[in-house]
């Protein structure tokens, strides 16, 4: 039985790729050192870790990805097509998102960020990868986020950057 799960990929970590991940993965080259470094980590994660994981995104990512930088929409859509798109028409997602905003885990105008967290939690993701360190991959706000998600009887995914993921897993191997 465990063999069947392994073959089906059930033992691989489930990773939700938030919109900033897709932008860094497919974005234009830049001379900004910080952004270039983040793009390099994102591309490295995609090339080295993606096959070790079950990779997901959602319609929220698709909407955000199609709304900006039209020159790169095609590139983003190609990468999104290589992921599994999670169902987002679940009332629980909207309820959790509202609680995240009400509980001040996120600023009240960051509705889509709340949707990302709620979607990842409802679908049992192990990780949510994001470069949004202000609202999502933020160790100062994570405890409040985790507490709210867990109040619904769910496990909150680890919300980290691709860099943190690579460093943590490379240190563990």
Tab-separated table of N, CA and C in Angstrom, residues 4-127:
chain	number	residue	atom	x	y	z
A	4	UNK	N	2.204	1.953	-3.389
A	4	UNK	CA	1.244	2.594	-4.287
A	4	UNK	C	1.205	4.101	-4.060
A	5	UNK	N	1.217	4.520	-2.793
A	5	UNK	CA	1.195	5.959	-2.489
A	5	UNK	C	2.447	6.636	-3.024
A	6	UNK	N	3.601	5.974	-2.861
A	6	UNK	CA	4.851	6.555	-3.315
A	6	UNK	C	4.844	6.726	-4.828
A	7	UNK	N	4.361	5.703	-5.529
A	7	UNK	CA	4.291	5.777	-6.985
A	7	UNK	C	3.360	6.905	-7.413
A	8	UNK	N	2.271	7.075	-6.721
A	8	UNK	CA	1.313	8.127	-7.060
A	8	UNK	C	1.805	9.505	-6.637
A	9	UNK	N	2.927	9.569	-5.918
A	9	UNK	CA	3.455	10.862	-5.519
A	9	UNK	C	2.873	11.386	-4.227
A	10	UNK	N	2.156	10.535	-3.509
A	10	UNK	CA	1.492	10.990	-2.287
A	10	UNK	C	2.473	11.341	-1.183
A	11	UNK	N	3.675	10.764	-1.211
A	11	UNK	CA	4.645	11.035	-0.161
A	11	UNK	C	5.491	12.270	-0.456
A	12	UNK	N	5.350	12.826	-1.627
A	12	UNK	CA	6.091	14.041	-1.964
A	12	UNK	C	5.422	15.248	-1.308
A	13	UNK	N	6.205	16.247	-0.910
A	13	UNK	CA	5.602	17.466	-0.335
A	13	UNK	C	4.667	18.135	-1.336
A	14	UNK	N	3.575	18.665	-0.814
A	14	UNK	CA	2.620	19.412	-1.637
A	14	UNK	C	2.955	20.897	-1.494
A	15	UNK	N	3.252	21.542	-2.631
A	15	UNK	CA	3.734	22.925	-2.626
A	15	UNK	C	2.821	23.811	-3.468
A	16	UNK	N	2.326	24.876	-2.840
A	16	UNK	CA	1.496	25.884	-3.513
A	16	UNK	C	2.411	27.024	-3.944
A	17	UNK	N	2.394	27.351	-5.225
A	17	UNK	CA	3.200	28.441	-5.763
A	17	UNK	C	2.341	29.683	-5.908
A	18	UNK	N	2.638	30.674	-5.108
A	18	UNK	CA	1.901	31.935	-5.088
A	18	UNK	C	2.363	32.804	-6.269
A	19	UNK	N	1.636	33.839	-6.564
A	19	UNK	CA	1.846	34.661	-7.746
A	19	UNK	C	3.262	35.215	-7.863
A	20	UNK	N	3.837	35.692	-6.770
A	20	UNK	CA	5.188	36.269	-6.862
A	20	UNK	C	6.196	35.231	-7.342
A	21	UNK	N	5.991	33.965	-6.982
A	21	UNK	CA	6.856	32.899	-7.483
A	21	UNK	C	6.818	32.878	-9.007
A	22	UNK	N	5.619	32.914	-9.570
A	22	UNK	CA	5.476	32.859	-11.035
A	22	UNK	C	6.101	34.080	-11.714
A	23	UNK	N	5.969	35.249	-11.091
A	23	UNK	CA	6.565	36.451	-11.659
A	23	UNK	C	8.091	36.360	-11.649
A	24	UNK	N	8.671	35.868	-10.570
A	24	UNK	CA	10.124	35.744	-10.503
A	24	UNK	C	10.621	34.627	-11.424
A	25	UNK	N	9.848	33.581	-11.579
A	25	UNK	CA	10.232	32.473	-12.440
A	25	UNK	C	10.301	32.896	-13.902
A	26	UNK	N	9.382	33.730	-14.323
A	26	UNK	CA	9.251	34.059	-15.747
A	26	UNK	C	9.605	35.492	-16.086
A	27	UNK	N	10.004	36.274	-15.102
A	27	UNK	CA	10.249	37.698	-15.328
A	27	UNK	C	11.501	37.990	-16.140
A	28	UNK	N	11.564	39.211	-16.608
A	28	UNK	CA	12.717	39.646	-17.402
A	28	UNK	C	13.948	39.766	-16.511
A	29	UNK	N	15.085	39.631	-17.128
A	29	UNK	CA	16.350	39.785	-16.409
A	29	UNK	C	16.439	41.216	-15.886
A	30	UNK	N	17.105	41.376	-14.754
A	30	UNK	CA	17.217	42.691	-14.140
A	30	UNK	C	18.635	42.930	-13.643
A	31	UNK	N	18.990	44.176	-13.496
A	31	UNK	CA	20.297	44.523	-12.929
A	31	UNK	C	20.194	44.739	-11.419
A	32	UNK	N	18.979	44.744	-10.904
A	32	UNK	CA	18.780	44.882	-9.462
A	32	UNK	C	19.284	43.594	-8.793
A	33	UNK	N	20.327	43.709	-7.978
A	33	UNK	CA	20.978	42.538	-7.374
A	33	UNK	C	20.019	41.684	-6.552
A	34	UNK	N	19.188	42.324	-5.751
A	34	UNK	CA	18.264	41.587	-4.877
A	34	UNK	C	17.252	40.796	-5.699
A	35	UNK	N	16.636	41.450	-6.657
A	35	UNK	CA	15.637	40.772	-7.494
A	35	UNK	C	16.290	39.681	-8.333
A	36	UNK	N	17.472	39.960	-8.884
A	36	UNK	CA	18.174	38.952	-9.689
A	36	UNK	C	18.484	37.716	-8.847
A	37	UNK	N	18.875	37.920	-7.608
A	37	UNK	CA	19.151	36.804	-6.709
A	37	UNK	C	17.877	35.998	-6.439
A	38	UNK	N	16.779	36.684	-6.188
A	38	UNK	CA	15.511	36.010	-5.932
A	38	UNK	C	15.033	35.246	-7.171
A	39	UNK	N	15.234	35.831	-8.342
A	39	UNK	CA	14.883	35.123	-9.575
A	39	UNK	C	15.730	33.858	-9.725
A	40	UNK	N	17.019	33.962	-9.403
A	40	UNK	CA	17.913	32.808	-9.528
A	40	UNK	C	17.470	31.680	-8.579
A	41	UNK	N	17.116	32.020	-7.343
A	41	UNK	CA	16.630	31.002	-6.406
A	41	UNK	C	15.333	30.377	-6.905
A	42	UNK	N	14.457	31.193	-7.459
A	42	UNK	CA	13.181	30.688	-7.961
A	42	UNK	C	13.407	29.715	-9.106
A	43	UNK	N	14.248	30.093	-10.028
A	43	UNK	CA	14.531	29.224	-11.176
A	43	UNK	C	15.247	27.951	-10.741
A	44	UNK	N	16.133	28.068	-9.765
A	44	UNK	CA	16.820	26.892	-9.231
A	44	UNK	C	15.810	25.952	-8.574
A	45	UNK	N	14.878	26.511	-7.793
A	45	UNK	CA	13.857	25.674	-7.156
A	45	UNK	C	13.064	24.939	-8.239
A	46	UNK	N	12.646	25.666	-9.263
A	46	UNK	CA	11.840	25.088	-10.336
A	46	UNK	C	12.588	23.935	-11.014
A	47	UNK	N	13.858	24.128	-11.288
A	47	UNK	CA	14.647	23.113	-11.984
A	47	UNK	C	15.026	21.939	-11.089
A	48	UNK	N	15.331	22.198	-9.822
A	48	UNK	CA	15.870	21.149	-8.965
A	48	UNK	C	14.845	20.496	-8.036
A	49	UNK	N	13.867	21.223	-7.592
A	49	UNK	CA	12.954	20.703	-6.571
A	49	UNK	C	11.570	20.328	-7.092
A	50	UNK	N	11.152	20.920	-8.167
A	50	UNK	CA	9.787	20.707	-8.657
A	50	UNK	C	9.465	19.231	-8.840
A	51	UNK	N	10.391	18.473	-9.377
A	51	UNK	CA	10.116	17.051	-9.624
A	51	UNK	C	10.031	16.243	-8.332
A	52	UNK	N	10.529	16.793	-7.239
A	52	UNK	CA	10.470	16.102	-5.945
A	52	UNK	C	9.185	16.417	-5.186
A	53	UNK	N	8.360	17.279	-5.754
A	53	UNK	CA	7.156	17.771	-5.075
A	53	UNK	C	5.929	17.565	-5.954
A	54	UNK	N	4.778	17.713	-5.341
A	54	UNK	CA	3.532	17.881	-6.088
A	54	UNK	C	3.294	19.379	-6.074
A	55	UNK	N	3.214	19.986	-7.242
A	55	UNK	CA	3.202	21.436	-7.374
A	55	UNK	C	1.813	21.910	-7.787
A	56	UNK	N	1.320	22.922	-7.045
A	56	UNK	CA	-0.036	23.427	-7.238
A	56	UNK	C	-0.045	24.948	-7.345
A	57	UNK	N	-1.099	25.431	-7.925
A	57	UNK	CA	-1.410	26.857	-7.930
A	57	UNK	C	-2.937	26.956	-7.919
A	58	UNK	N	-3.465	28.148	-8.163
A	58	UNK	CA	-4.922	28.313	-8.119
A	58	UNK	C	-5.385	29.359	-9.125
A	59	UNK	N	-6.688	29.466	-9.242
A	59	UNK	CA	-7.254	30.485	-10.132
A	59	UNK	C	-6.895	31.896	-9.652
A	60	UNK	N	-6.622	32.047	-8.357
A	60	UNK	CA	-6.210	33.367	-7.848
A	60	UNK	C	-4.863	33.759	-8.450
A	61	UNK	N	-3.964	32.791	-8.576
A	61	UNK	CA	-2.652	33.041	-9.188
A	61	UNK	C	-2.833	33.338	-10.673
A	62	UNK	N	-3.682	32.579	-11.325
A	62	UNK	CA	-3.925	32.795	-12.754
A	62	UNK	C	-4.470	34.203	-12.993
A	63	UNK	N	-5.441	34.623	-12.184
A	63	UNK	CA	-6.004	35.969	-12.333
A	63	UNK	C	-4.939	37.047	-12.150
A	64	UNK	N	-4.161	36.929	-11.083
A	64	UNK	CA	-3.122	37.926	-10.830
A	64	UNK	C	-2.046	37.902	-11.917
A	65	UNK	N	-1.695	36.724	-12.384
A	65	UNK	CA	-0.641	36.592	-13.392
A	65	UNK	C	-1.050	37.193	-14.726
A	66	UNK	N	-2.321	37.108	-15.040
A	66	UNK	CA	-2.791	37.646	-16.312
A	66	UNK	C	-3.037	39.148	-16.262
A	67	UNK	N	-3.027	39.709	-15.080
A	67	UNK	CA	-3.368	41.119	-14.933
A	67	UNK	C	-2.218	42.093	-15.062
A	68	UNK	N	-0.971	41.601	-15.033
A	68	UNK	CA	0.176	42.510	-15.065
A	68	UNK	C	1.222	42.030	-16.055
A	69	UNK	N	2.011	42.978	-16.542
A	69	UNK	CA	3.147	42.699	-17.421
A	69	UNK	C	2.748	41.777	-18.564
A	70	UNK	N	1.874	42.271	-19.467
A	70	UNK	CA	1.313	41.421	-20.520
A	70	UNK	C	2.355	40.739	-21.405
A	71	UNK	N	3.533	41.317	-21.518
A	71	UNK	CA	4.587	40.729	-22.349
A	71	UNK	C	4.966	39.319	-21.853
A	72	UNK	N	4.780	39.066	-20.560
A	72	UNK	CA	5.205	37.807	-19.970
A	72	UNK	C	4.050	36.886	-19.577
A	73	UNK	N	2.828	37.235	-19.929
A	73	UNK	CA	1.660	36.410	-19.592
A	73	UNK	C	1.801	35.014	-20.194
A	74	UNK	N	2.229	34.919	-21.426
A	74	UNK	CA	2.393	33.622	-22.079
A	74	UNK	C	3.383	32.730	-21.349
A	75	UNK	N	4.513	33.315	-20.941
A	75	UNK	CA	5.517	32.549	-20.193
A	75	UNK	C	4.939	32.028	-18.880
A	76	UNK	N	4.215	32.911	-18.165
A	76	UNK	CA	3.633	32.501	-16.891
A	76	UNK	C	2.601	31.398	-17.103
A	77	UNK	N	1.769	31.554	-18.123
A	77	UNK	CA	0.748	30.539	-18.386
A	77	UNK	C	1.356	29.190	-18.748
A	78	UNK	N	2.504	29.186	-19.439
A	78	UNK	CA	3.200	27.932	-19.744
A	78	UNK	C	3.632	27.228	-18.460
A	79	UNK	N	4.161	27.990	-17.518
A	79	UNK	CA	4.613	27.401	-16.251
A	79	UNK	C	3.421	26.963	-15.405
A	80	UNK	N	2.375	27.763	-15.388
A	80	UNK	CA	1.170	27.401	-14.637
A	80	UNK	C	0.592	26.096	-15.173
A	81	UNK	N	0.679	25.900	-16.484
A	81	UNK	CA	0.166	24.671	-17.102
A	81	UNK	C	0.916	23.435	-16.615
A	82	UNK	N	2.101	23.621	-16.045
A	82	UNK	CA	2.888	22.502	-15.522
A	82	UNK	C	2.579	22.221	-14.049
A	83	UNK	N	1.571	22.892	-13.512
A	83	UNK	CA	1.158	22.680	-12.131
A	83	UNK	C	-0.269	22.133	-12.114
A	84	UNK	N	-0.691	21.683	-10.956
A	84	UNK	CA	-2.091	21.305	-10.767
A	84	UNK	C	-2.811	22.548	-10.231
A	85	UNK	N	-3.955	22.878	-10.810
A	85	UNK	CA	-4.709	24.053	-10.372
A	85	UNK	C	-5.771	23.606	-9.373
A	86	UNK	N	-5.693	24.180	-8.184
A	86	UNK	CA	-6.603	23.813	-7.106
A	86	UNK	C	-7.974	24.445	-7.272
A	87	UNK	N	-8.985	23.743	-6.832
A	87	UNK	CA	-10.363	24.246	-6.810
A	87	UNK	C	-10.450	25.359	-5.761
A	88	UNK	N	-11.032	26.473	-6.132
A	88	UNK	CA	-11.147	27.598	-5.193
A	88	UNK	C	-12.591	27.953	-4.868
A	89	UNK	N	-13.532	27.218	-5.440
A	89	UNK	CA	-14.942	27.502	-5.186
A	89	UNK	C	-15.422	26.765	-3.948
A	90	UNK	N	-14.772	27.015	-2.843
A	90	UNK	CA	-15.098	26.356	-1.583
A	90	UNK	C	-15.378	27.453	-0.558
A	91	UNK	N	-16.536	27.414	0.023
A	91	UNK	CA	-16.928	28.458	0.984
A	91	UNK	C	-15.940	28.573	2.136
A	92	UNK	N	-15.326	27.457	2.510
A	92	UNK	CA	-14.361	27.482	3.605
A	92	UNK	C	-13.159	28.380	3.270
A	93	UNK	N	-12.741	28.395	2.018
A	93	UNK	CA	-11.634	29.269	1.608
A	93	UNK	C	-11.991	30.722	1.890
A	94	UNK	N	-13.185	31.119	1.523
A	94	UNK	CA	-13.594	32.513	1.713
A	94	UNK	C	-13.802	32.845	3.192
A	95	UNK	N	-14.264	31.874	3.953
A	95	UNK	CA	-14.459	32.074	5.398
A	95	UNK	C	-13.115	32.249	6.097
A	96	UNK	N	-12.157	31.381	5.785
A	96	UNK	CA	-10.825	31.501	6.395
A	96	UNK	C	-10.168	32.811	5.977
A	97	UNK	N	-10.273	33.149	4.714
A	97	UNK	CA	-9.678	34.403	4.234
A	97	UNK	C	-10.254	35.598	4.992
A	98	UNK	N	-11.556	35.603	5.188
A	98	UNK	CA	-12.188	36.698	5.933
A	98	UNK	C	-11.658	36.763	7.362
A	99	UNK	N	-11.481	35.609	8.000
A	99	UNK	CA	-10.949	35.575	9.376
A	99	UNK	C	-9.502	36.059	9.416
A	100	UNK	N	-8.717	35.731	8.400
A	100	UNK	CA	-7.334	36.211	8.350
A	100	UNK	C	-7.293	37.739	8.280
A	101	UNK	N	-8.228	38.308	7.540
A	101	UNK	CA	-8.290	39.768	7.419
A	101	UNK	C	-8.856	40.393	8.691
A	102	UNK	N	-9.932	39.814	9.215
A	102	UNK	CA	-10.541	40.316	10.455
A	102	UNK	C	-9.585	40.215	11.634
A	103	UNK	N	-8.820	39.127	11.678
A	103	UNK	CA	-7.889	38.894	12.776
A	103	UNK	C	-6.569	39.620	12.628
A	104	UNK	N	-6.474	40.421	11.576
A	104	UNK	CA	-5.290	41.243	11.312
A	104	UNK	C	-4.016	40.428	11.096
A	105	UNK	N	-4.168	39.215	10.591
A	105	UNK	CA	-3.001	38.443	10.178
A	105	UNK	C	-2.428	39.058	8.901
A	106	UNK	N	-3.302	39.719	8.151
A	106	UNK	CA	-2.939	40.428	6.922
A	106	UNK	C	-3.644	41.778	6.932
A	107	UNK	N	-3.086	42.771	6.223
A	107	UNK	CA	-3.808	44.042	6.100
A	107	UNK	C	-5.161	43.825	5.421
A	108	UNK	N	-6.150	44.626	5.794
A	108	UNK	CA	-7.522	44.415	5.323
A	108	UNK	C	-7.689	44.492	3.811
A	109	UNK	N	-6.748	45.126	3.104
A	109	UNK	CA	-6.869	45.237	1.647
A	109	UNK	C	-6.086	44.140	0.899
A	110	UNK	N	-5.562	43.170	1.614
A	110	UNK	CA	-4.786	42.086	0.990
A	110	UNK	C	-5.620	40.813	0.860
A	111	UNK	N	-6.788	40.960	0.268
A	111	UNK	CA	-7.738	39.859	0.136
A	111	UNK	C	-7.150	38.675	-0.624
A	112	UNK	N	-6.474	38.933	-1.726
A	112	UNK	CA	-5.948	37.821	-2.523
A	112	UNK	C	-4.875	37.055	-1.752
A	113	UNK	N	-4.058	37.743	-0.965
A	113	UNK	CA	-3.072	37.037	-0.143
A	113	UNK	C	-3.780	36.116	0.847
A	114	UNK	N	-4.880	36.585	1.408
A	114	UNK	CA	-5.662	35.742	2.317
A	114	UNK	C	-6.225	34.530	1.574
A	115	UNK	N	-6.650	34.722	0.332
A	115	UNK	CA	-7.152	33.603	-0.472
A	115	UNK	C	-6.052	32.567	-0.718
A	116	UNK	N	-4.828	33.037	-0.975
A	116	UNK	CA	-3.720	32.101	-1.206
A	116	UNK	C	-3.503	31.213	0.026
A	117	UNK	N	-3.432	31.835	1.197
A	117	UNK	CA	-3.217	31.075	2.429
A	117	UNK	C	-4.361	30.102	2.662
A	118	UNK	N	-5.583	30.587	2.535
A	118	UNK	CA	-6.758	29.739	2.786
A	118	UNK	C	-6.828	28.581	1.797
A	119	UNK	N	-6.554	28.843	0.538
A	119	UNK	CA	-6.576	27.783	-0.479
A	119	UNK	C	-5.535	26.719	-0.154
A	120	UNK	N	-4.329	27.165	0.178
A	120	UNK	CA	-3.255	26.218	0.509
A	120	UNK	C	-3.634	25.377	1.731
A	121	UNK	N	-4.228	26.011	2.731
A	121	UNK	CA	-4.610	25.284	3.953
A	121	UNK	C	-5.747	24.295	3.685
A	122	UNK	N	-6.777	24.732	3.008
A	122	UNK	CA	-7.936	23.871	2.738
A	122	UNK	C	-7.521	22.640	1.931
A	123	UNK	N	-6.550	22.805	1.040
A	123	UNK	CA	-6.122	21.692	0.189
A	123	UNK	C	-4.929	20.918	0.771
A	124	UNK	N	-4.575	21.206	2.010
A	124	UNK	CA	-3.553	20.418	2.690
A	124	UNK	C	-2.141	20.568	2.155
A	125	UNK	N	-1.804	21.763	1.699
A	125	UNK	CA	-0.446	21.987	1.222
A	125	UNK	C	0.541	21.947	2.383
A	126	UNK	N	1.722	21.443	2.122
A	126	UNK	CA	2.791	21.454	3.119
A	126	UNK	C	3.513	22.804	3.131
A	127	UNK	N	3.634	23.396	1.935
A	127	UNK	CA	4.352	24.662	1.791
A	127	UNK	C	3.598	25.610	0.876
